[in-house]
PDB file of C-alpha atoms in Angstrom:
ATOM      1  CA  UNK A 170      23.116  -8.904   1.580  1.00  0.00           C
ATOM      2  CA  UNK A 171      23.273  -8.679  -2.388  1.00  0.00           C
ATOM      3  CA  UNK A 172      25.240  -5.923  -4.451  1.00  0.00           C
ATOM      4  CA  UNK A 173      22.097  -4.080  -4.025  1.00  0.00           C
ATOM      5  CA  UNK A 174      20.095  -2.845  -0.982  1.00  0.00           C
ATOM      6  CA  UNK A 175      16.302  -1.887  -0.221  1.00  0.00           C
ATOM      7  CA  UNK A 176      15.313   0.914   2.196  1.00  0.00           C
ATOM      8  CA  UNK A 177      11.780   1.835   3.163  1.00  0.00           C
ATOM      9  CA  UNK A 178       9.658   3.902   5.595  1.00  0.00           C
ATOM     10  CA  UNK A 179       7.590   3.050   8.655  1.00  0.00           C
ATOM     11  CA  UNK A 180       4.920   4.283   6.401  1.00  0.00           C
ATOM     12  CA  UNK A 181       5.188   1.244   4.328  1.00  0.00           C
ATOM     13  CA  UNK A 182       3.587  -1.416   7.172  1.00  0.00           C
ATOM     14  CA  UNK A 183       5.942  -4.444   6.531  1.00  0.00           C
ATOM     15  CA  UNK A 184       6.268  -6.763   9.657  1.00  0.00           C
ATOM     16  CA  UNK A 185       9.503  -5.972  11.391  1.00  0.00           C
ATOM     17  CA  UNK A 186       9.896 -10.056  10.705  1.00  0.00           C
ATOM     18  CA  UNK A 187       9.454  -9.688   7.003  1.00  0.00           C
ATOM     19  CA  UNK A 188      11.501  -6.711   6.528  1.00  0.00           C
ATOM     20  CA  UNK A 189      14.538  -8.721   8.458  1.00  0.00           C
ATOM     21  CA  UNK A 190      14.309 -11.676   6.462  1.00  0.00           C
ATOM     22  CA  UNK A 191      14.680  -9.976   3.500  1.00  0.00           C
ATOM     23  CA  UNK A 192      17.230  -7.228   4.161  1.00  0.00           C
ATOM     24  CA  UNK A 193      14.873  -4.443   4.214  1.00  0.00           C
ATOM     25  CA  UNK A 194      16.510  -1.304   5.991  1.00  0.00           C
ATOM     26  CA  UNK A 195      13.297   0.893   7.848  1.00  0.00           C
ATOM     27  CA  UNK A 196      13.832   4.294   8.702  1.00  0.00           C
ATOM     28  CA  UNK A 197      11.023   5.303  11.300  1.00  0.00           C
ATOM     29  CA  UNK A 198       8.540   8.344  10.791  1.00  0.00           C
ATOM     30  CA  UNK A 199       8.367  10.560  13.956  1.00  0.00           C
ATOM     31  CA  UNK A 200       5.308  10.671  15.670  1.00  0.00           C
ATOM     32  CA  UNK A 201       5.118  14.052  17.676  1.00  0.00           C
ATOM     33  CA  UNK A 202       2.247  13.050  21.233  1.00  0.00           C
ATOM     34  CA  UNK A 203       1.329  15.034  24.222  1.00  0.00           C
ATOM     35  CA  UNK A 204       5.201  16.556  24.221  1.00  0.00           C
ATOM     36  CA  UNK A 205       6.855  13.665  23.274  1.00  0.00           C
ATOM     37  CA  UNK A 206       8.550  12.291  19.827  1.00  0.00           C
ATOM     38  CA  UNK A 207       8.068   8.810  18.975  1.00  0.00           C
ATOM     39  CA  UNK A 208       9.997   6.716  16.491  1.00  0.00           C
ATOM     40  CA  UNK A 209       7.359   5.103  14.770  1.00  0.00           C
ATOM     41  CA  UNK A 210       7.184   1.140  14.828  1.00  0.00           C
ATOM     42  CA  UNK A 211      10.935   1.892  17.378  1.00  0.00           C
ATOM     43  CA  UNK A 212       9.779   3.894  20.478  1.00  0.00           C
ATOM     44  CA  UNK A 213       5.807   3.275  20.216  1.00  0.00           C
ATOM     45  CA  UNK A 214       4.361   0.355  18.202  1.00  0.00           C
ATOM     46  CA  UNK A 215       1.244   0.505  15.883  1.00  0.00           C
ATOM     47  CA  UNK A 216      -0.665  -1.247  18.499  1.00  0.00           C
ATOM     48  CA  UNK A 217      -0.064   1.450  21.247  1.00  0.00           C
ATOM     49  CA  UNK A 218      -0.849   4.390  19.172  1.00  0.00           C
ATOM     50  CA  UNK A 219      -4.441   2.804  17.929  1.00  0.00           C
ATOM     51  CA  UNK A 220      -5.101   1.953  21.967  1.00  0.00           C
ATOM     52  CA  UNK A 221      -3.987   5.700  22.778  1.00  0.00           C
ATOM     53  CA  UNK A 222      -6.650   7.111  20.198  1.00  0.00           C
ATOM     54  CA  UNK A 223      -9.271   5.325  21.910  1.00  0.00           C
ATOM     55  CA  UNK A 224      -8.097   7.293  25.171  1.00  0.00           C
ATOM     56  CA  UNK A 225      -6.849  10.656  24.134  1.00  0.00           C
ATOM     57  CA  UNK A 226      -8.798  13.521  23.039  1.00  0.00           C
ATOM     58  CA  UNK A 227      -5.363  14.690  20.815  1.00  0.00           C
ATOM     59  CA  UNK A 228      -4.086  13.269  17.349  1.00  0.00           C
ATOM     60  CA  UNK A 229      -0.636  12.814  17.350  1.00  0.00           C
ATOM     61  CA  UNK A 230       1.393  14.908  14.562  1.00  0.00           C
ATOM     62  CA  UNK A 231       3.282  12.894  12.213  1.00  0.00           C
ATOM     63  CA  UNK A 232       6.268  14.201  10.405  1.00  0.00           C
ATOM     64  CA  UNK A 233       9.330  12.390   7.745  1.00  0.00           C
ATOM     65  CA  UNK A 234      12.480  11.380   8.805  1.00  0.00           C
ATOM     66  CA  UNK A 235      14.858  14.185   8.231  1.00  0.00           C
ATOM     67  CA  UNK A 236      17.016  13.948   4.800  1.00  0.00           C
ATOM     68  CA  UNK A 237      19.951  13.793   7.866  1.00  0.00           C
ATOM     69  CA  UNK A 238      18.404  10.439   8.702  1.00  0.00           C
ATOM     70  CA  UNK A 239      18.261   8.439   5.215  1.00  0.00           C
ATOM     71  CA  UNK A 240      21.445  10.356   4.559  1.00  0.00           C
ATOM     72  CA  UNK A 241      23.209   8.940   7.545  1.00  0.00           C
ATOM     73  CA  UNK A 242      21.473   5.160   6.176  1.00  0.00           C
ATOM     74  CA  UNK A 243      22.816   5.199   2.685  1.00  0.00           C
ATOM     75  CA  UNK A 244      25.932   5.924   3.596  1.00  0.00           C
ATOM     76  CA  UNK A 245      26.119   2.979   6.443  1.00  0.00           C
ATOM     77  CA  UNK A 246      24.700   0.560   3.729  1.00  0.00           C
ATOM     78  CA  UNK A 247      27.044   2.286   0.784  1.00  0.00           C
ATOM     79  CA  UNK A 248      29.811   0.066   2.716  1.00  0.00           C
ATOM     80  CA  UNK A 249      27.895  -2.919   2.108  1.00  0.00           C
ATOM     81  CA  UNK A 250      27.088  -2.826  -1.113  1.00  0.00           C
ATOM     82  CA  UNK A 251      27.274  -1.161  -4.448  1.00  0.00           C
ATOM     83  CA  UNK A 252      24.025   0.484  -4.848  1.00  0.00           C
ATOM     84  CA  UNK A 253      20.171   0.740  -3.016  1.00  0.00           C
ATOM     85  CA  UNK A 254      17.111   1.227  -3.932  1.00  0.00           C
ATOM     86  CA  UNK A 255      14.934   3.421  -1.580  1.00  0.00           C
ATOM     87  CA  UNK A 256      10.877   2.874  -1.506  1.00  0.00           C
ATOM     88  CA  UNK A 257       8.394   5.643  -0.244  1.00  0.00           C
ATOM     89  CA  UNK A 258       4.709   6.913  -0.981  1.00  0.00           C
ATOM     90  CA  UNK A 259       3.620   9.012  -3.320  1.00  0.00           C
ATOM     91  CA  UNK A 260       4.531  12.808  -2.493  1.00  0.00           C
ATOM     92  CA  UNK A 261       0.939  13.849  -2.347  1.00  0.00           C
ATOM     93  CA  UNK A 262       0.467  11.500   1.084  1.00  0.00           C
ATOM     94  CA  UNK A 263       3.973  11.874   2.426  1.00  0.00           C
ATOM     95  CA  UNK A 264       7.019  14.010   2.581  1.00  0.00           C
ATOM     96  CA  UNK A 265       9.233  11.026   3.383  1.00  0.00           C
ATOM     97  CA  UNK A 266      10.026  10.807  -0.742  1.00  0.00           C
ATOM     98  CA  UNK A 267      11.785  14.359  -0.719  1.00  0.00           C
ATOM     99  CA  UNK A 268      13.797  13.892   2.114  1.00  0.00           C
ATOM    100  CA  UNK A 269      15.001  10.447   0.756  1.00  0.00           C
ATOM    101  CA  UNK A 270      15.408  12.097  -2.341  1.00  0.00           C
ATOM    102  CA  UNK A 271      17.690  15.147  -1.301  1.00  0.00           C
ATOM    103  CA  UNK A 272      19.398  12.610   0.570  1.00  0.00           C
ATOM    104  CA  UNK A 273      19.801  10.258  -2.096  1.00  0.00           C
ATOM    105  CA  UNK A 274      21.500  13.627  -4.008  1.00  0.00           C
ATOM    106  CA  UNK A 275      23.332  14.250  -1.135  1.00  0.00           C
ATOM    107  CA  UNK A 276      25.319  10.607  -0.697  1.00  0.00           C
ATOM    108  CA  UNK A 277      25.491  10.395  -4.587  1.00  0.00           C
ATOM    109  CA  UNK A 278      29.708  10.623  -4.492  1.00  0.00           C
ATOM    110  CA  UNK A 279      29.743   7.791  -2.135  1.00  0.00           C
ATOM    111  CA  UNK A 280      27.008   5.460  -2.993  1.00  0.00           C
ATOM    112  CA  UNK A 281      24.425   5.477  -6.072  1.00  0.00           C
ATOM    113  CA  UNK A 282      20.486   5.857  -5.084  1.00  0.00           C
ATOM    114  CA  UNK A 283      17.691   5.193  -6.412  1.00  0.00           C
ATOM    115  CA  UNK A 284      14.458   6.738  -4.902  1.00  0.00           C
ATOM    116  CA  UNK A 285      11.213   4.927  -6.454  1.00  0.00           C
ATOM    117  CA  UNK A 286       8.008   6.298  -5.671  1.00  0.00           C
ATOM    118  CA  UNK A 287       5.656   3.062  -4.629  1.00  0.00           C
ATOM    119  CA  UNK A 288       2.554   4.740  -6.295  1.00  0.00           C
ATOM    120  CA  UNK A 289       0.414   3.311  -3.208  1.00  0.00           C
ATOM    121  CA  UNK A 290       0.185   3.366   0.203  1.00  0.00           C
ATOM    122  CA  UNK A 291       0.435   0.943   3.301  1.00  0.00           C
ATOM    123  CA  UNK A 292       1.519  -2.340   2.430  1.00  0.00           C
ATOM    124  CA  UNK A 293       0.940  -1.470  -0.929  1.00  0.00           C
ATOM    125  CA  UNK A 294       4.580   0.549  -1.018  1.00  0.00           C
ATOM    126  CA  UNK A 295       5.807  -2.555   1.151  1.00  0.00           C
ATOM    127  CA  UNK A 296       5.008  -4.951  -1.487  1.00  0.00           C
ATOM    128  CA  UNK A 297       7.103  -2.816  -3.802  1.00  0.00           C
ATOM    129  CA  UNK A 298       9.565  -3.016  -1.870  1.00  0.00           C
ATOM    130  CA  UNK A 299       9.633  -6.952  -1.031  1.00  0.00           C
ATOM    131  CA  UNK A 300       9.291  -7.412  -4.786  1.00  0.00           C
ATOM    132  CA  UNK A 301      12.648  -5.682  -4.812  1.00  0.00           C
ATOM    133  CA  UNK A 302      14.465  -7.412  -2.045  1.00  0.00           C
ATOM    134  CA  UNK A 303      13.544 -10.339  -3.637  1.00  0.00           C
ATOM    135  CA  UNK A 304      14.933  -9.365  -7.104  1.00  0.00           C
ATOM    136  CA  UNK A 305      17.793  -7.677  -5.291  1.00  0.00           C
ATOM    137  CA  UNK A 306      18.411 -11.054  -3.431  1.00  0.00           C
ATOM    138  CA  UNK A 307      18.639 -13.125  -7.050  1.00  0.00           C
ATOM    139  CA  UNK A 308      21.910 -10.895  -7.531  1.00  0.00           C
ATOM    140  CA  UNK A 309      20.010  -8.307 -10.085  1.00  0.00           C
ATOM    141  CA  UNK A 310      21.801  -5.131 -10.757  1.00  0.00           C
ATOM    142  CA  UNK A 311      20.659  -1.604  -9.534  1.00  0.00           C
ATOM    143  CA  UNK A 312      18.978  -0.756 -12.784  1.00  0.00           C
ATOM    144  CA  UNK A 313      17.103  -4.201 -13.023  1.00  0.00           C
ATOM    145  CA  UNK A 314      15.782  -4.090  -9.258  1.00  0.00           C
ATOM    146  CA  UNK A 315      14.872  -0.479  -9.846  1.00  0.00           C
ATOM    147  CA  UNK A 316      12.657  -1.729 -12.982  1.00  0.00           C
ATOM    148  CA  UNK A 317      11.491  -4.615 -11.014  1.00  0.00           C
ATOM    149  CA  UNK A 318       9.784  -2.166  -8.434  1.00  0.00           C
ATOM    150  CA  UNK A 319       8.186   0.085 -11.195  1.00  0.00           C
ATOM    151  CA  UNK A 320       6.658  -2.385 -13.057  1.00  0.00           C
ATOM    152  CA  UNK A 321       5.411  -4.037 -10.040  1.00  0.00           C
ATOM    153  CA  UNK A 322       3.679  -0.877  -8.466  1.00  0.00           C
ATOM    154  CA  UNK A 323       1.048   0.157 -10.984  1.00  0.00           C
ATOM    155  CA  UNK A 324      -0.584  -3.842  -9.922  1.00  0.00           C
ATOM    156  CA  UNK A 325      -0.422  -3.225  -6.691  1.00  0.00           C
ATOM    157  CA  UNK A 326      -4.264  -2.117  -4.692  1.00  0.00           C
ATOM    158  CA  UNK A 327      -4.605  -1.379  -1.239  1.00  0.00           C
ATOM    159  CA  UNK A 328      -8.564  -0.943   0.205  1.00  0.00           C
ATOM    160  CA  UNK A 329      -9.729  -0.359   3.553  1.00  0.00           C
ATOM    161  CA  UNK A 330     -12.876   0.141   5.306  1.00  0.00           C
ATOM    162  CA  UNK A 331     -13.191   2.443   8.196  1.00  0.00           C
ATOM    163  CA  UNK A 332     -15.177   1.742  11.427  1.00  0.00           C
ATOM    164  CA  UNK A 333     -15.917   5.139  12.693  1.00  0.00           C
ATOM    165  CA  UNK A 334     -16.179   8.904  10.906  1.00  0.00           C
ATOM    166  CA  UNK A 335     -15.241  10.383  14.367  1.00  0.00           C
ATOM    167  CA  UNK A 336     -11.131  10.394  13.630  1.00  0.00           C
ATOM    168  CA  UNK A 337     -11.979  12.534  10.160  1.00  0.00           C
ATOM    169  CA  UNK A 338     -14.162  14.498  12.134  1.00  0.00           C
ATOM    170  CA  UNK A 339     -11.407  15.592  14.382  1.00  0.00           C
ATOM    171  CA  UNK A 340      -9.615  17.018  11.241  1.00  0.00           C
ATOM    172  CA  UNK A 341      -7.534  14.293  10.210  1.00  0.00           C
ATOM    173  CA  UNK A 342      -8.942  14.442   6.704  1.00  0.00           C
ATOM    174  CA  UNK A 343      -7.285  12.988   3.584  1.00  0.00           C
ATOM    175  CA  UNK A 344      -8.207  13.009   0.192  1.00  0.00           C
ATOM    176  CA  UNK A 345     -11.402  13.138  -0.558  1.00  0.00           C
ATOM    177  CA  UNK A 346     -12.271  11.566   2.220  1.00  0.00           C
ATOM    178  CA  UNK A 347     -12.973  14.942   3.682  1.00  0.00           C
ATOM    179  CA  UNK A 348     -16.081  14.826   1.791  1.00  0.00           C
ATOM    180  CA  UNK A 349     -17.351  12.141   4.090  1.00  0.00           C
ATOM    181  CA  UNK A 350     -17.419  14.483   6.984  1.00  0.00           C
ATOM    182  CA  UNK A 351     -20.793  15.014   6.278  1.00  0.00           C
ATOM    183  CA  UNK A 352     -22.058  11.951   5.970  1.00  0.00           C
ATOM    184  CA  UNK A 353     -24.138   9.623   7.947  1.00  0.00           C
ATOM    185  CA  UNK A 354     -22.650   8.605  10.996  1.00  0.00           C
ATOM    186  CA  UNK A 355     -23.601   5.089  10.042  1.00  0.00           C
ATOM    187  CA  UNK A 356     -21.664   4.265   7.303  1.00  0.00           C
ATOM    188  CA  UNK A 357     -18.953   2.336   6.815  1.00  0.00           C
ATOM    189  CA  UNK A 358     -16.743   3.913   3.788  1.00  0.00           C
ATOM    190  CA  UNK A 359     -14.198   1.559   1.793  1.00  0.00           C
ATOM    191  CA  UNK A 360     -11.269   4.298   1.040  1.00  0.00           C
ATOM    192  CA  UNK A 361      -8.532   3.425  -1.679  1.00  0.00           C
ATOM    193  CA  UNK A 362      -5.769   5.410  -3.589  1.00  0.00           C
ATOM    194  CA  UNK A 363      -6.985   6.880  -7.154  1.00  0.00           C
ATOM    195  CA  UNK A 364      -4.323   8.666  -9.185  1.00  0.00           C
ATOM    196  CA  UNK A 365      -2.125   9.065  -5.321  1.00  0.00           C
ATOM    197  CA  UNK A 366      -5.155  10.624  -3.624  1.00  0.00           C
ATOM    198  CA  UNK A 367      -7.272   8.976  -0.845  1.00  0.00           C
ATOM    199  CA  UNK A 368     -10.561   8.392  -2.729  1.00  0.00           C
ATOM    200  CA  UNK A 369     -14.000   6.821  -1.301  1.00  0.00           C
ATOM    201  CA  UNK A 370     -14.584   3.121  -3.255  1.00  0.00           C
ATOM    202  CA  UNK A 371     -17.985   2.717  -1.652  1.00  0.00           C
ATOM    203  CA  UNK A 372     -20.442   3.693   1.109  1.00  0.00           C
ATOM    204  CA  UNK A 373     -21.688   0.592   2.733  1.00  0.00           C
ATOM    205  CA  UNK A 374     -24.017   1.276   5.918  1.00  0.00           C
ATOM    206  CA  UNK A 375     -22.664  -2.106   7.281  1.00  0.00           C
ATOM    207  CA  UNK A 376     -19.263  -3.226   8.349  1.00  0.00           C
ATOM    208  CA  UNK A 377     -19.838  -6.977   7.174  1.00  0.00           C
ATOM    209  CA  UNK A 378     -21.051  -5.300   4.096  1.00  0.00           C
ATOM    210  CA  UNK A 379     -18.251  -2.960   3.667  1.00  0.00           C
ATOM    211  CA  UNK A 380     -15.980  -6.939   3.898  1.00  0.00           C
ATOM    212  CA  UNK A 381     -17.983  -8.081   1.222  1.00  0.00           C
ATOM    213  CA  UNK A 382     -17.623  -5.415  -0.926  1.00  0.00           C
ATOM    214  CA  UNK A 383     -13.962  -4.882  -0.370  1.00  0.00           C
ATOM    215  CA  UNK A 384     -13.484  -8.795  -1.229  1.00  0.00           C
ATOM    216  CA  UNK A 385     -15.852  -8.434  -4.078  1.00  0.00           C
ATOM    217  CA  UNK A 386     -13.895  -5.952  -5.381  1.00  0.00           C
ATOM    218  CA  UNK A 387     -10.585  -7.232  -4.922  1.00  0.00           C
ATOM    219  CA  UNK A 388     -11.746 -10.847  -6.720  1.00  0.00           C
ATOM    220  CA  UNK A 389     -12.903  -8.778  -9.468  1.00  0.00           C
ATOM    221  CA  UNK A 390      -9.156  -7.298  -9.692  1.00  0.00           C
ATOM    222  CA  UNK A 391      -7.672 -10.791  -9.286  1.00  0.00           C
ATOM    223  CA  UNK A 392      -9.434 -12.622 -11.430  1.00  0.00           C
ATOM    224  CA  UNK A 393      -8.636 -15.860 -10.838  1.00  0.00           C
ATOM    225  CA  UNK A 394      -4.920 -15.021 -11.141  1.00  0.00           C
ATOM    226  CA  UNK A 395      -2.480 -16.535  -8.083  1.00  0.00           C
ATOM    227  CA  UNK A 396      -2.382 -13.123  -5.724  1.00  0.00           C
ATOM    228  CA  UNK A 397      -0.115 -11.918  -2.985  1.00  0.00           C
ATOM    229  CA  UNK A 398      -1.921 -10.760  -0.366  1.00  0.00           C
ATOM    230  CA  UNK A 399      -1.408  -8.802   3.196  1.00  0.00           C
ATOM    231  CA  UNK A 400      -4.692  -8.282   5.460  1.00  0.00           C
ATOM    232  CA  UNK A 401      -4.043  -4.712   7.652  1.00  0.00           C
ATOM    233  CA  UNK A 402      -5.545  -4.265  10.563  1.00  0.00           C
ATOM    234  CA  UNK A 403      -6.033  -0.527  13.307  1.00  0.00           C
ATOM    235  CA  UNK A 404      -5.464  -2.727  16.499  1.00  0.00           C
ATOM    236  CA  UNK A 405      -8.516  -5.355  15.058  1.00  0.00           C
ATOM    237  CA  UNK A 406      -6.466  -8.596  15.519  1.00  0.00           C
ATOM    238  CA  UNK A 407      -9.366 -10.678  15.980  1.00  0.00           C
ATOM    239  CA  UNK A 408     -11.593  -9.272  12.916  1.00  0.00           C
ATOM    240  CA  UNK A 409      -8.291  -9.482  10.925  1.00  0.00           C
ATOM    241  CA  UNK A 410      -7.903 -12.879  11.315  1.00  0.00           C
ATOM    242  CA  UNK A 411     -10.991 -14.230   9.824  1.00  0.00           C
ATOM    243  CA  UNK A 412     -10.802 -11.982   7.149  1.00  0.00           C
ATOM    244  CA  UNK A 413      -7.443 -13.597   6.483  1.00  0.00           C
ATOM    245  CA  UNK A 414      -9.477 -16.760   6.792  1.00  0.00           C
ATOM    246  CA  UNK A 415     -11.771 -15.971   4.295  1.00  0.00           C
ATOM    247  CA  UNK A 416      -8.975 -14.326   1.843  1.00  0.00           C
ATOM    248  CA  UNK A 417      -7.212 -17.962   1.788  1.00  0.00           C
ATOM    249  CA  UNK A 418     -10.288 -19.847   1.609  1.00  0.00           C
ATOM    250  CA  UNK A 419     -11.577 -17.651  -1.430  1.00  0.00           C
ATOM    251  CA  UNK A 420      -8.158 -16.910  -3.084  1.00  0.00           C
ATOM    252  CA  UNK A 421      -5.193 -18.558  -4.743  1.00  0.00           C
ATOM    253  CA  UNK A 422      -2.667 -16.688  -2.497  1.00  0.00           C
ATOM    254  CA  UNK A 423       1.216 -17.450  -3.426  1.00  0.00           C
ATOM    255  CA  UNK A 424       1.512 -15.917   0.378  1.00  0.00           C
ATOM    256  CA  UNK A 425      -0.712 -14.184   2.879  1.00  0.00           C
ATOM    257  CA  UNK A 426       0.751 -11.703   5.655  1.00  0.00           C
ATOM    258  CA  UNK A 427      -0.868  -9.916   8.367  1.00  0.00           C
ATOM    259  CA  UNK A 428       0.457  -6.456   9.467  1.00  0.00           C
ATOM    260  CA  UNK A 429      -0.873  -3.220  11.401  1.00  0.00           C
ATOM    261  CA  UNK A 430      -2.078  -0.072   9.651  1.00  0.00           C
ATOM    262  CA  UNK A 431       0.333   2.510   9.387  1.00  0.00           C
ATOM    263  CA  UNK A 432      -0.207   4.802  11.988  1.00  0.00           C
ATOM    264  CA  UNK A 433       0.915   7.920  10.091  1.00  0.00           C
ATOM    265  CA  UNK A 434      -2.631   7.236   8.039  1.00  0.00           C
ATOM    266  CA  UNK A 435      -4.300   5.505  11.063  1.00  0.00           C
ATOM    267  CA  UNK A 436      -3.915   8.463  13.092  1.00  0.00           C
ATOM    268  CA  UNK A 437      -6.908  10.276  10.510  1.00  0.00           C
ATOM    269  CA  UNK A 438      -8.860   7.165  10.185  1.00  0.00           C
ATOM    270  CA  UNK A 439      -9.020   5.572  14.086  1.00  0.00           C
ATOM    271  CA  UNK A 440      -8.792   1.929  15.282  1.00  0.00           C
ATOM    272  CA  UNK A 441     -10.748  -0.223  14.360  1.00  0.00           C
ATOM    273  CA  UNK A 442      -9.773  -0.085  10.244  1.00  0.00           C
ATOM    274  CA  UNK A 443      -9.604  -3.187   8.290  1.00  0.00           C
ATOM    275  CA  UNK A 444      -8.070  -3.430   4.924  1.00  0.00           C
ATOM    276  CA  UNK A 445      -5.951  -5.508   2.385  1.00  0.00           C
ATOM    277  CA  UNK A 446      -3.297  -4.587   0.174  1.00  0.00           C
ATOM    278  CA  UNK A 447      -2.807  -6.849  -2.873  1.00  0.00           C
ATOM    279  CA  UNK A 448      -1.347  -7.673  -6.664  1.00  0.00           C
ATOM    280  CA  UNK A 449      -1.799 -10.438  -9.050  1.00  0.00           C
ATOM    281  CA  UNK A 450       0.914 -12.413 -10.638  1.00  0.00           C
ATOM    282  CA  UNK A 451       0.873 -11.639 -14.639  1.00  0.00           C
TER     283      UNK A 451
END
């Protein structure tokens, strides 16, 4: 590990693999189920939650690691090294910011912290926070990894298309995706994050249209420019691997990665959600 370490949430989808190769610390959001507490991604995996949804008539509650918990993290990593950089969505989706930021107040005599808010969601926040591991990892100093994640984050997109209205209809509503409450039960909406609120991109009564669109959409953003790229799935493996298949044959990817849909989002929007989080390289 570098001078300077990277801490995220569950929140922030990165495969446990990823997040190990590069040094990434997780703290786990709680899931609260039928009586029970989960550690997200630690006591229940994406995976099970999505197959539970199908089967239970209750939406788990979701709720941030306690300031106690990143508190109790900085300080274990303030022996390691001489500064980290913590990554979380924006506060309007999560509270997991706050509590890493009174934490980050709270360990300031022992270790400095820098709490960066990702600007997006999903994989979106965990590109922001690869992008710092990796800077972090060429032996940058606090300041310079700190800058490397904010300039990174405003390039960073994250769509997704929902199979079924029936999870926002069960009052999981975000945004102003609420509004599609209402709508026909046949669409299938592409939902992305406008100013750090859940926004409707497009209404597409299809779900192959709803891929095109997305990809459409995301080429337009690219354009033509070599693009990382991670292809998020609600328990869809199959579905998400030939949209992978079609994101490398249409793209110039400098890497492609495949990870599950946050559950603390999934839980509102139900299995079955496809989506891809992406930025271009300047």
């Amino acid at each position: 590990m570098g001078e300077v370490a990277i801490v995220t949430d569950s929140a922030s989808n990165l495969p446990p693999d990823v997040a190990a190769q590069h040094n990434i610390t997780v703290v786990p959001i709680y899931l609260h189920w039928d009586g029970h507490t989960y550690r997200d991604g630690v006591d229940i995996t994406p995976g099970e939650v999505y197959r539970r949804l199908r089967e239970n008539k209750h939406l788990p509650r979701t709720a941030a690691p306690s300031a106690g918990d990143f508190l109790q993290t900085y300080l274990r990593l303030g022996h390691e090294v001489e500064g980290i950089v913590s990554v979380h969505l924006p506060a309007e989706l999560s509270g997991v910011i706050e509590a890493a930021r009174l934490a980050a107040n709270l360990a300031r005599e022992e270790v400095p912290v820098r709490v960066v808010n990702a600007g997006t969601a999903a994989m979106g926040a965990g590109f922001v926070a690869l992008e710092a591991a990796r800077v972090a990892a060429r032996g940058a100093d606090l300041e310079a990894v700190v800058q490397a994640a904010r300039e990174i984050s405003p390039r960073v997109m994250v769509y997704a298309v929902l199979d079924t209205l029936r999870y926002l209809r069960r009052g999981g509503r975000i945004g102003r995706a609420a509004a599609l409450v209402g709508a026909a039960l046949r669409i299938k909406p592409i939902l992305y994050l406008n100013n750090n609120v859940v926004d409707v991109l497009a209404k597409p009564r299809t779900r192959s249209r709803a891929l095109r669109v997305m990809l459409d959409e995301m080429a337009r953003r690219v354009d033509g420019r070599l693009v990382h790229v991670a292809v998020l799935h609600a328990d869809a493996f199959e579905e998400a691997r030939l949209l992978r298949e079609q994101v490398e044959a249409r793209f110039r990817c400098a890497e492609v990665l495949t990870t599950a849909f946050t559950p603390v989002m999934g839980a509102h929007t139900g299995p079955g959600l496809l989506g891809l989080a992406f930025y271009p390289e300047e």
